[in-house]
Structure formats: C-alpha cells, structure tokens
GROMACS .gro file of C-alpha atoms in nm:
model
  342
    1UNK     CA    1   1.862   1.135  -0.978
    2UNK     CA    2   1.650   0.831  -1.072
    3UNK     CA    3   1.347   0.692  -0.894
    4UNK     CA    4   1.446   0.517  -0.570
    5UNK     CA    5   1.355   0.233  -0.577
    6UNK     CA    6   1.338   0.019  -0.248
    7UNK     CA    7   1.696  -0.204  -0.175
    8UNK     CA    8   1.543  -0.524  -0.004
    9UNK     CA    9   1.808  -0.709   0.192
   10UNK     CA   10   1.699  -1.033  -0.032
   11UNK     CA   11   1.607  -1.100  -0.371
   12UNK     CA   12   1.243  -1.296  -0.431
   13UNK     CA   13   1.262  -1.601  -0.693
   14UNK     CA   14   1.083  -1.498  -0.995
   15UNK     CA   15   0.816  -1.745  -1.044
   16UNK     CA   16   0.540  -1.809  -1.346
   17UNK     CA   17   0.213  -1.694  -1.211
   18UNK     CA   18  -0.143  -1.862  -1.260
   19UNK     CA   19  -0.358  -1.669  -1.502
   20UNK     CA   20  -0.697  -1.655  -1.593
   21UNK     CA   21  -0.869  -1.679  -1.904
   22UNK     CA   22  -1.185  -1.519  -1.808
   23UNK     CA   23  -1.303  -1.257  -1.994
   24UNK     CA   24  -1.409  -1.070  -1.690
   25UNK     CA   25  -1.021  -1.109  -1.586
   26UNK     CA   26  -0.897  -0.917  -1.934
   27UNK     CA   27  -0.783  -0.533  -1.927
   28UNK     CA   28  -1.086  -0.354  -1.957
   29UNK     CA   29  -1.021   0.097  -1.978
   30UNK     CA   30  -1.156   0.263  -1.648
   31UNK     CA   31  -1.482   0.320  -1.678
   32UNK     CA   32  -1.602   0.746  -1.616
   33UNK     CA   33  -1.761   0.631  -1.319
   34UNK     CA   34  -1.467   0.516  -1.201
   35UNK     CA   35  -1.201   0.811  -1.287
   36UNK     CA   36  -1.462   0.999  -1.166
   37UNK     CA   37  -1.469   0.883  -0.811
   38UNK     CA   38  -1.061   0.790  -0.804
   39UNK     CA   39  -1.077   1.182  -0.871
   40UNK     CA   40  -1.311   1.289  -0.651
   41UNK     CA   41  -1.232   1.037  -0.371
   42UNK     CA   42  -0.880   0.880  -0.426
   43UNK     CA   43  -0.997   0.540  -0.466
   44UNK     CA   44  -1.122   0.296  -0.641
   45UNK     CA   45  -1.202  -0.018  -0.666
   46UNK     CA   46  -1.139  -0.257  -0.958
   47UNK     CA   47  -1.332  -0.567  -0.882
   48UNK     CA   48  -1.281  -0.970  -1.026
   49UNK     CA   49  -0.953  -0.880  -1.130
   50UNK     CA   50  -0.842  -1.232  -1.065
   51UNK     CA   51  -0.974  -1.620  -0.982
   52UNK     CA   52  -0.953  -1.784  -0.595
   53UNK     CA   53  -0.730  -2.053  -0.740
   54UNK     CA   54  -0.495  -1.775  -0.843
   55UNK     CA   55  -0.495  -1.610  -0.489
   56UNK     CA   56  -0.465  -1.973  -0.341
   57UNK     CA   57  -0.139  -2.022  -0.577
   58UNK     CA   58  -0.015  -1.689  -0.386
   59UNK     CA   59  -0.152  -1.747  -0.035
   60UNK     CA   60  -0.026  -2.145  -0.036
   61UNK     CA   61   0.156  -2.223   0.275
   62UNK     CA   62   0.054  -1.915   0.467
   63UNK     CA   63  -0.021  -2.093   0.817
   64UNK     CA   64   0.340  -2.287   0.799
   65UNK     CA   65   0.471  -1.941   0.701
   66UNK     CA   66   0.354  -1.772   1.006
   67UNK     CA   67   0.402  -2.056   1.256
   68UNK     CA   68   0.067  -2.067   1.330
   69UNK     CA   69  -0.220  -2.348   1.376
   70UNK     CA   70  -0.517  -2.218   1.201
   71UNK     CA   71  -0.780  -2.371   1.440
   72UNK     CA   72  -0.577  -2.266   1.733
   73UNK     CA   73  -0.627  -1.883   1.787
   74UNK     CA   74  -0.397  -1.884   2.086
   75UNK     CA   75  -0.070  -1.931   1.815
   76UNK     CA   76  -0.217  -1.614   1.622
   77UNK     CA   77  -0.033  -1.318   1.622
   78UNK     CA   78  -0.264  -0.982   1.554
   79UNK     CA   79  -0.068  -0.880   1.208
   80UNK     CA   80   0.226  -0.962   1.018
   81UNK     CA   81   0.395  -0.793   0.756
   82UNK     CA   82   0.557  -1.087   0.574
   83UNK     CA   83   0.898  -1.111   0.348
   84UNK     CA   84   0.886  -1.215   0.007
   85UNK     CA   85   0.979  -1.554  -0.146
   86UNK     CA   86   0.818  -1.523  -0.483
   87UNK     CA   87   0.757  -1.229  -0.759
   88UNK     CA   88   0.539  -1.257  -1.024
   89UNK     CA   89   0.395  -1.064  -1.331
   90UNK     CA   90   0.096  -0.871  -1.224
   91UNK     CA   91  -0.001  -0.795  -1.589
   92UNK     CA   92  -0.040  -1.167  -1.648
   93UNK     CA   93  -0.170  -1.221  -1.257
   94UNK     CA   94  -0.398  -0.970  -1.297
   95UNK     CA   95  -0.429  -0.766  -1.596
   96UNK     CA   96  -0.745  -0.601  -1.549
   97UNK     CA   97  -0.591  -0.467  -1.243
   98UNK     CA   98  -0.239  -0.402  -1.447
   99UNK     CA   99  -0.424  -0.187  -1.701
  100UNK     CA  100  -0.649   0.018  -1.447
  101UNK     CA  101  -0.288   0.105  -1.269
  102UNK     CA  102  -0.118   0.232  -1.564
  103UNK     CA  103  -0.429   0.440  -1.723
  104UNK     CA  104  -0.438   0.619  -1.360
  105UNK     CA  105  -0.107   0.640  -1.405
  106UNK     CA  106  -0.098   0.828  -1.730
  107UNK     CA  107   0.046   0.529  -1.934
  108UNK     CA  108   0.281   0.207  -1.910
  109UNK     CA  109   0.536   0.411  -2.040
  110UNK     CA  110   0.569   0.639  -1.736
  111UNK     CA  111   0.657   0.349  -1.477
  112UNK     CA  112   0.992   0.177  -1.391
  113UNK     CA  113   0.967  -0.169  -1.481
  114UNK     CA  114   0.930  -0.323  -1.148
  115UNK     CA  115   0.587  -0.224  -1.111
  116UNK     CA  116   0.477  -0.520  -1.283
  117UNK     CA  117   0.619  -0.731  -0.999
  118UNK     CA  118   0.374  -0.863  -0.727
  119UNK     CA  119   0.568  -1.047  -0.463
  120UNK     CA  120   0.440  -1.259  -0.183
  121UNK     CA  121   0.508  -1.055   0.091
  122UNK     CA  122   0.179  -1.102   0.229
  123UNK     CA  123  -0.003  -0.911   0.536
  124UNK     CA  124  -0.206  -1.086   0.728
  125UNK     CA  125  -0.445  -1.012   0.951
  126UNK     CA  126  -0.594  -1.236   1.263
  127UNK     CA  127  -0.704  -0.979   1.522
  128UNK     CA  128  -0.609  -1.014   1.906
  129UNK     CA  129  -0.819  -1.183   2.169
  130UNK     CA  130  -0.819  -0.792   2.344
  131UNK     CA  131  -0.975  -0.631   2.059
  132UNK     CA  132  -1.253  -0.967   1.982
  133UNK     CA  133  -1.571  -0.818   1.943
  134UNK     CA  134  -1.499  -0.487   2.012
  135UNK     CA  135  -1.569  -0.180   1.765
  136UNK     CA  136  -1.305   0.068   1.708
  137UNK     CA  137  -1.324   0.459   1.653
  138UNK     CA  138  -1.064   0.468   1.341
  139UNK     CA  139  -0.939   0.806   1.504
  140UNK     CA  140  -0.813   0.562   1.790
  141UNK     CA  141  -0.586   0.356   1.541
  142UNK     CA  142  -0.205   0.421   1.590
  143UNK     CA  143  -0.130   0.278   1.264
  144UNK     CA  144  -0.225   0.586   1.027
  145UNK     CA  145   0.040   0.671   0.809
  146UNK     CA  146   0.140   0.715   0.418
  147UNK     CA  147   0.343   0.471   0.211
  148UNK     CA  148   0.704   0.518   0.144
  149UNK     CA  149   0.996   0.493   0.471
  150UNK     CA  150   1.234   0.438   0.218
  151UNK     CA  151   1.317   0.803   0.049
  152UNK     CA  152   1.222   1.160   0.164
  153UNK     CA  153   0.902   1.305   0.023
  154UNK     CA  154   0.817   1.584  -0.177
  155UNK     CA  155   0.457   1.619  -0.368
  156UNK     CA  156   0.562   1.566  -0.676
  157UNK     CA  157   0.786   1.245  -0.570
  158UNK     CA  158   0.803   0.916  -0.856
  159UNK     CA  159   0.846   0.644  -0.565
  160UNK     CA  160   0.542   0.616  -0.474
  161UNK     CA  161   0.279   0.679  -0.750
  162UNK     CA  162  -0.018   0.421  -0.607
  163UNK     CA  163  -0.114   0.227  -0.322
  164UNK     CA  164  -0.213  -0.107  -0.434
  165UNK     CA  165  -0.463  -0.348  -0.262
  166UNK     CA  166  -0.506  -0.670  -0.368
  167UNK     CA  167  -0.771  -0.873  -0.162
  168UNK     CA  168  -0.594  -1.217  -0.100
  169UNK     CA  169  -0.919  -1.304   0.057
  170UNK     CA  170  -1.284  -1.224   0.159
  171UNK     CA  171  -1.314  -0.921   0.382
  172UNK     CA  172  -1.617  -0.837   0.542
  173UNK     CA  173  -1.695  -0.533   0.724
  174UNK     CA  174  -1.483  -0.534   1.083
  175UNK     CA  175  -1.329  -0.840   0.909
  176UNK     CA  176  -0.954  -0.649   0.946
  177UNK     CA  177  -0.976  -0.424   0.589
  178UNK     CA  178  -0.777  -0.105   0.591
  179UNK     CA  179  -0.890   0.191   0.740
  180UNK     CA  180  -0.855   0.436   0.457
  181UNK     CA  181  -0.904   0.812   0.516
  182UNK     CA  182  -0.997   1.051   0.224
  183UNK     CA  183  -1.039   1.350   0.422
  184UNK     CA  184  -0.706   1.361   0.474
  185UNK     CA  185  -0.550   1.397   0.142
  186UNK     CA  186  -0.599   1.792   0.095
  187UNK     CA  187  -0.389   1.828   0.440
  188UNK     CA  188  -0.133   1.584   0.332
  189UNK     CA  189  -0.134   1.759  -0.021
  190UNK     CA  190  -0.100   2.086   0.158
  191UNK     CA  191   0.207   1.963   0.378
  192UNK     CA  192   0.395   1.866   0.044
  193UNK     CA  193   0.350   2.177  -0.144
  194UNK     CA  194   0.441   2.378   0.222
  195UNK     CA  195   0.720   2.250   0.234
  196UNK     CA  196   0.908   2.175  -0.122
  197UNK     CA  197   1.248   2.114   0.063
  198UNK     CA  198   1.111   1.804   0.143
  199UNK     CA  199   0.998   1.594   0.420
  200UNK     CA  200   1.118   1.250   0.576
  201UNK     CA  201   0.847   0.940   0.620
  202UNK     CA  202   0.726   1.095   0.922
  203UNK     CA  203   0.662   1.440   0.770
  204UNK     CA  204   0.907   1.641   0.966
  205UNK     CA  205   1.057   1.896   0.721
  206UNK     CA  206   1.404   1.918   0.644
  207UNK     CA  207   1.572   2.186   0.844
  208UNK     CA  208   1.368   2.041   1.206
  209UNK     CA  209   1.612   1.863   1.443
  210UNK     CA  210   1.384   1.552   1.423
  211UNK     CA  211   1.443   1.534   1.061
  212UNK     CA  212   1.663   1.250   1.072
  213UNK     CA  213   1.494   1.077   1.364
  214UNK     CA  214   1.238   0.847   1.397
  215UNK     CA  215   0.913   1.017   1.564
  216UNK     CA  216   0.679   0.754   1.479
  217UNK     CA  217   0.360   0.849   1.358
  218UNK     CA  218   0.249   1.144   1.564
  219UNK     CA  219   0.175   1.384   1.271
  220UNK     CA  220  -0.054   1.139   1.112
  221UNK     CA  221  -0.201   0.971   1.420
  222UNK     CA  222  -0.244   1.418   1.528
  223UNK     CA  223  -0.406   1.499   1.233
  224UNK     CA  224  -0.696   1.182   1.203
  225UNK     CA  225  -0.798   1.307   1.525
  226UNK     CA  226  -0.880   1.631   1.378
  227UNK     CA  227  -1.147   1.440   1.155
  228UNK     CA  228  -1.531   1.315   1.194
  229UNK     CA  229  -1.565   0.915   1.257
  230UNK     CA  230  -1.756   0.963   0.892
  231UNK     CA  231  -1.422   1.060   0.684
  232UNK     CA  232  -1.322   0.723   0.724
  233UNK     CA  233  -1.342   0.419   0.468
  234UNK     CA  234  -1.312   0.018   0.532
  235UNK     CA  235  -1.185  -0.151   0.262
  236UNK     CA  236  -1.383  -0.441   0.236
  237UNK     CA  237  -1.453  -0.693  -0.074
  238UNK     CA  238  -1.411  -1.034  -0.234
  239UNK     CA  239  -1.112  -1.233  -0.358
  240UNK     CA  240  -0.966  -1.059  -0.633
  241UNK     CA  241  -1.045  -0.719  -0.604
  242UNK     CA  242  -0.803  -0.459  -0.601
  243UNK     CA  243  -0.788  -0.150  -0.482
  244UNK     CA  244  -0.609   0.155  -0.613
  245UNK     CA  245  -0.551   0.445  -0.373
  246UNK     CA  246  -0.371   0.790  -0.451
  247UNK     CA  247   0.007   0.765  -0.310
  248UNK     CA  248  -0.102   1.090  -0.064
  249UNK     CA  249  -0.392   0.858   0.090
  250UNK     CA  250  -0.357   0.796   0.492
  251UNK     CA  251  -0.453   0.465   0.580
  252UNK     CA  252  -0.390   0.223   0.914
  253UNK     CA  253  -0.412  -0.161   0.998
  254UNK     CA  254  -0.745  -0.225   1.159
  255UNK     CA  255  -0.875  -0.428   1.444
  256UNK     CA  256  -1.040  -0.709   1.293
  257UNK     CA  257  -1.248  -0.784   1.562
  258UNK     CA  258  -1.417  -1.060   1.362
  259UNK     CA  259  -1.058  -1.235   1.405
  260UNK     CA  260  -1.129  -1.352   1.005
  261UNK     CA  261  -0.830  -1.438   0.819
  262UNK     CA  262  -0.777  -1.135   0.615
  263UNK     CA  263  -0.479  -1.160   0.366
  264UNK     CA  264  -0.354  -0.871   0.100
  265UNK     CA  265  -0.004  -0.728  -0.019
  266UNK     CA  266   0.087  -0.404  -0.099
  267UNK     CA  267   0.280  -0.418  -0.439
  268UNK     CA  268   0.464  -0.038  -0.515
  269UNK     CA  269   0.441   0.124  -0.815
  270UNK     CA  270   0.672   0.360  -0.889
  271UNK     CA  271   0.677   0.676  -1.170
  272UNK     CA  272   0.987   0.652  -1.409
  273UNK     CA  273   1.012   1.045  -1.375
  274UNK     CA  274   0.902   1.311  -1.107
  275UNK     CA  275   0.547   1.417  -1.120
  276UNK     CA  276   0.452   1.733  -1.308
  277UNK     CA  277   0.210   1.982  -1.205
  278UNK     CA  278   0.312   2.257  -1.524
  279UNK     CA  279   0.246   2.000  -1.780
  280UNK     CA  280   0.133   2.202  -2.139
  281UNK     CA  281  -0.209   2.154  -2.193
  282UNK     CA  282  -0.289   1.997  -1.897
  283UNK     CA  283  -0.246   1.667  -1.979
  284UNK     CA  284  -0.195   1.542  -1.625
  285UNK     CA  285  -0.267   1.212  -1.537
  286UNK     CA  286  -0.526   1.078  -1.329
  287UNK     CA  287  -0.276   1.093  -0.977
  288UNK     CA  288  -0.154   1.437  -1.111
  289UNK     CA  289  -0.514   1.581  -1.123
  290UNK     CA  290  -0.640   1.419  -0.774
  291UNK     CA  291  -0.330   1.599  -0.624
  292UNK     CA  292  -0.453   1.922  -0.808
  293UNK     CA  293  -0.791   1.901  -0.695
  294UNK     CA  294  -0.691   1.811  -0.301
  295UNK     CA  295  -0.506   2.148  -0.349
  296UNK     CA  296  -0.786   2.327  -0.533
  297UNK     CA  297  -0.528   2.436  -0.802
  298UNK     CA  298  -0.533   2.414  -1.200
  299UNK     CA  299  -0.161   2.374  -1.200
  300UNK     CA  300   0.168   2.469  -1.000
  301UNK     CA  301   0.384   2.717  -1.207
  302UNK     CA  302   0.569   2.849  -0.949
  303UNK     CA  303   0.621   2.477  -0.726
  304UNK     CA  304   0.950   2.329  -0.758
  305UNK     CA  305   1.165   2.066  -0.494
  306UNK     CA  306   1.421   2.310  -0.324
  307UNK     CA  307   1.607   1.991  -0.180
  308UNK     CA  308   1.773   1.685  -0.286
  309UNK     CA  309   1.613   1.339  -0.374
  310UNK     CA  310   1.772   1.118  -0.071
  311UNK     CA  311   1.706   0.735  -0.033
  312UNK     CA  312   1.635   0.633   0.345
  313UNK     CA  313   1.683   0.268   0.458
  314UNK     CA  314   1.375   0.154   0.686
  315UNK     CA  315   1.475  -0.079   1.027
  316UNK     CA  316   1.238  -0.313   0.924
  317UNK     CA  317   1.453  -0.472   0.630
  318UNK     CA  318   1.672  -0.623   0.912
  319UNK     CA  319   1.362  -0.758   1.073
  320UNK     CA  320   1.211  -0.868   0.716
  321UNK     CA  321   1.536  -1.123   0.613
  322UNK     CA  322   1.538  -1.243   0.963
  323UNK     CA  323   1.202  -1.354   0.929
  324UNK     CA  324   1.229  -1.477   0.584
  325UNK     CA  325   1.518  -1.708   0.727
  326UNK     CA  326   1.253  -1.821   0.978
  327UNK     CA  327   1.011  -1.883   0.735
  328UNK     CA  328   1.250  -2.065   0.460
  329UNK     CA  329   1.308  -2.288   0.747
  330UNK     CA  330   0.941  -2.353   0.870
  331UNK     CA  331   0.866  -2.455   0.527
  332UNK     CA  332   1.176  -2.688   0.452
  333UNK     CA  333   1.061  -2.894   0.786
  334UNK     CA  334   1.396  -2.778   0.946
  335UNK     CA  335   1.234  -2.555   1.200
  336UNK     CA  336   1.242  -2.565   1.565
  337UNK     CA  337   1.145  -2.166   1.644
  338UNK     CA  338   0.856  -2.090   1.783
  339UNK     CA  339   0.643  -1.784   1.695
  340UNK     CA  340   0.563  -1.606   2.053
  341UNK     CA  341   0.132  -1.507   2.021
  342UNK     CA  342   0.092  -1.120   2.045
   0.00000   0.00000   0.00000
C-alpha cells in the first residue's frame, strides 16, 4: 500500500512564496553538532532559515482570520488550529530548512512529493485570562500526544517521518512554545516495536475493544506523568527558526502565560516507503538510527508489521472546512459570525 497521505476536505491555492537571498537563508549540510544532538536528543534546531518579511507574507491577515481584535484580549481565544488557504514551496520558502529535512531524512529521494508543501494552516497561540501569569508543571498539560490521527501506527510507519516547527514568530520562554518531551521517545519506541500489529492514534493496539474508539489522550497524558519536570523541553526561538523533531517525539500545546502572540504550523513530511530497520550495511538514516538508539538496538532482523496499513479520517476535518468557510468570509468583508472567547 502507498504512504497515506492525509485527505483534507479542501484543497489550498498554490501560491508563489517570498524567498530570500541571504546567504545565511541557502541549504547549508547539518553540521556534526547537530546530527549529533537530533541523535542523541530528537531535536534540533535549524536557526535563520528564513526573513520576518517572509513570515509576515505567511502570517498576513491572521487577526481578521481568527475574528479577533488584537488589542482586545477579551476576543482571544487560548489556541487555534487554523485551515489552510495557501501552499507554498518550502524549498524555495525556506531551503536551509528544506535541506536539513531531507539529509535527516536520508535523502530527497525518499519523500513523497508533498513534503515540499508548507500551507498556512497556522496555530496560534494567545493564552487564557485563567492561566495569565501562572507557571505550569508540563506533566499537568492534557495536550501530550504524537503526530498522525489520520492512519494507524506501526514503528516503522512512512506517514509521519518529522515533526516540523516553523517559528512564525518570536517565542520567549512561557511565551506559548511547545512542550516537547525527549524522555519519552524510548517508551513510545518500545510501544511500536511491542506491538507490530499496529496501533491507532491513541496507541491502543489492534485486537483491544477501544481500538476503533476514540480514548483521547490517556496513554500519553499516563505516561508524562511517569517523568521528572526536567525531561521536558520549551521550544522557544526567533522568527525563522525551525525545528525538526523525530516523528516518535511527544509534545503538547502550552500555556502561554505571557499571553504573547505565538504563531507556527506544523507542515508533514512523509517517507515515500516504510522505514527499514534491516537495511545492509547500516545505512539508516538519521530518523532510522534515533529510533535504533531509543530502543538500544543495532538493527531489527526479526521486526516486521503483522497488520495492515489502514487510513483513519480525524473529526476535526469537518471542523477545519467549517472554519475555513468562516474565515474565507471574514476576509472577503462578508462576515457577520462572531468568534465566542474561550
């Protein structure tokens, strides 16, 4: 079966992108440093990867988008995950970033084609007047979770072969960055290779009479709580960076008790072909080895799916085109809906 790749309910407009001719802005090869500390920690971060002007160009009409009044906080709503109007090229947008995501991912050869898109879809942060000021044990976020509610997972799965973070603006510390969380990739890992019939979104295994509910996030939201306040990461930075996480990394939507405007997307990057843990040679790319190392193995002979591939279609698509109705009608001057604060 090929990758699945996710079926949005609407199709973005494809749109020329700003680039940069900054040297600093060019593909550069991952430094050992960084490989390094992808490998060690499942992240890194690939800073200046593109200008302000180029994230204004993505982040233009973001307040008429939401509904909102920027200088009213009592229109803010905490966090939205956005619909897309727009896709562009990320390895004109960004190609530092572009080339950083294909040498982790073993080549530009071994992703489907849409990678390259970035898409407007934008998540935005603004914080709540409850949580103003206040500091939050990550371990207390109900957020924690991996990427991918649209097909079942297995460790070696091609849907999901990075998390991307692109910082759409400043983000200071308690500034609403993403709680990332490290220490939980060996117990993810672990889960995958337990259980090679395959697991849905929530990690319930197939053969469990919750397989083809939806329990929320109670495995992930169980196991941070497992963890030390100090396994935790913030992702914080300037306009432009990117981060690139390890598809197995947990992460959750913080607080921001700073109530900053915090602004990123989450672009998917998808593997042309399952991941291989038997390569010859082990000539495993950068993901492959990280997953290795979480499971302190050299390679997996013996591992192989024992279920099929299956596509799963998340609620939140319905939700997604009925904002992006909302939205296309907020910015044609043709709106009358309110947006209710959370």
């Amino acid at each position: 079966m090929p990758t699945i790749i996710p079926e949005l309910p609407f199709k973005p407009t494809w749109a020329e992108a700003p680039s940069s001719r900054d040297p600093r802005h060019a593909p550069t090869p991952l430094t050992e440093e960084q490989k390094q500390h992808f490998l060690t920690h499942g992240w890194v971060r690939i800073p200046d990867c593109f200008t302000k002007d180029q994230a204004d160009w993505v982040v233009q009409d973001v307040w008429t988008r939401l509904g909102s009044d920027p200088n009213d906080k009592p229109t803010w709503r905490g966090r939205t995950n956005m619909p897309s109007h727009r896709s562009f090229d990320a390895s004109v947008f960004a190609p530092k970033a572009w080339s950083a995501i294909t040498e982790l991912c073993g080549g530009e050869d071994k992703l489907v084609d849409v990678s390259r898109q970035w898409r407007d879809n934008l998540i935005v942060s603004l914080g709540t007047a409850e949580n103003e000021g206040r500091d939050t044990d990550p371990r207390d976020l109900d957020n924690w979770h991996v990427d991918g509610d649209f097909f079942v997972h297995y460790l070696d799965s091609p849907e999901q072969a990075l998390l991307v973070i692109p910082l759409f603006s400043d983000i200071n510390p308690g500034g609403g960055g993403t709680m990332i969380c490290p220490a939980g990739m060996e117990r993810i890992a672990k889960h995958l290779y337990d259980h090679p019939e395959g697991v849905s979104p929530s990690m319930t295994p197939r053969g469990d009479p919750d397989f083809d509910k939806d329990v929320g996030l109670r495995f992930y939201v169980d196991l941070v709580k497992s963890l030390r306040r100090h396994d935790f990461v913030e992702v914080t930075g300037e306009v432009g960076d990117v981060f690139l996480l390890h598809p197995l990394m947990m992460h959750s939507a913080s607080t921001n008790p700073r109530r900053q405007l915090r602004i990123i997307t989450n672009p998917p990057v998808h593997f042309s072909e399952p991941q291989s843990f038997n390569r010859p040679g082990g000539t495993y790319s950068l993901v492959e080895q990280t997953t290795l190392r979480a499971l302190g193995k050299d390679s997996l002979p013996e591992w192989e799916i024992a279920g099929p591939r299956e596509r799963r279609i998340p609620e939140r698509y319905k939700a997604l085109a009925e904002m992006r109705e909302k939205e296309r009608r907020r910015l044609e001057g043709t709106s009358d809906v309110a947006v209710s604060p959370i």
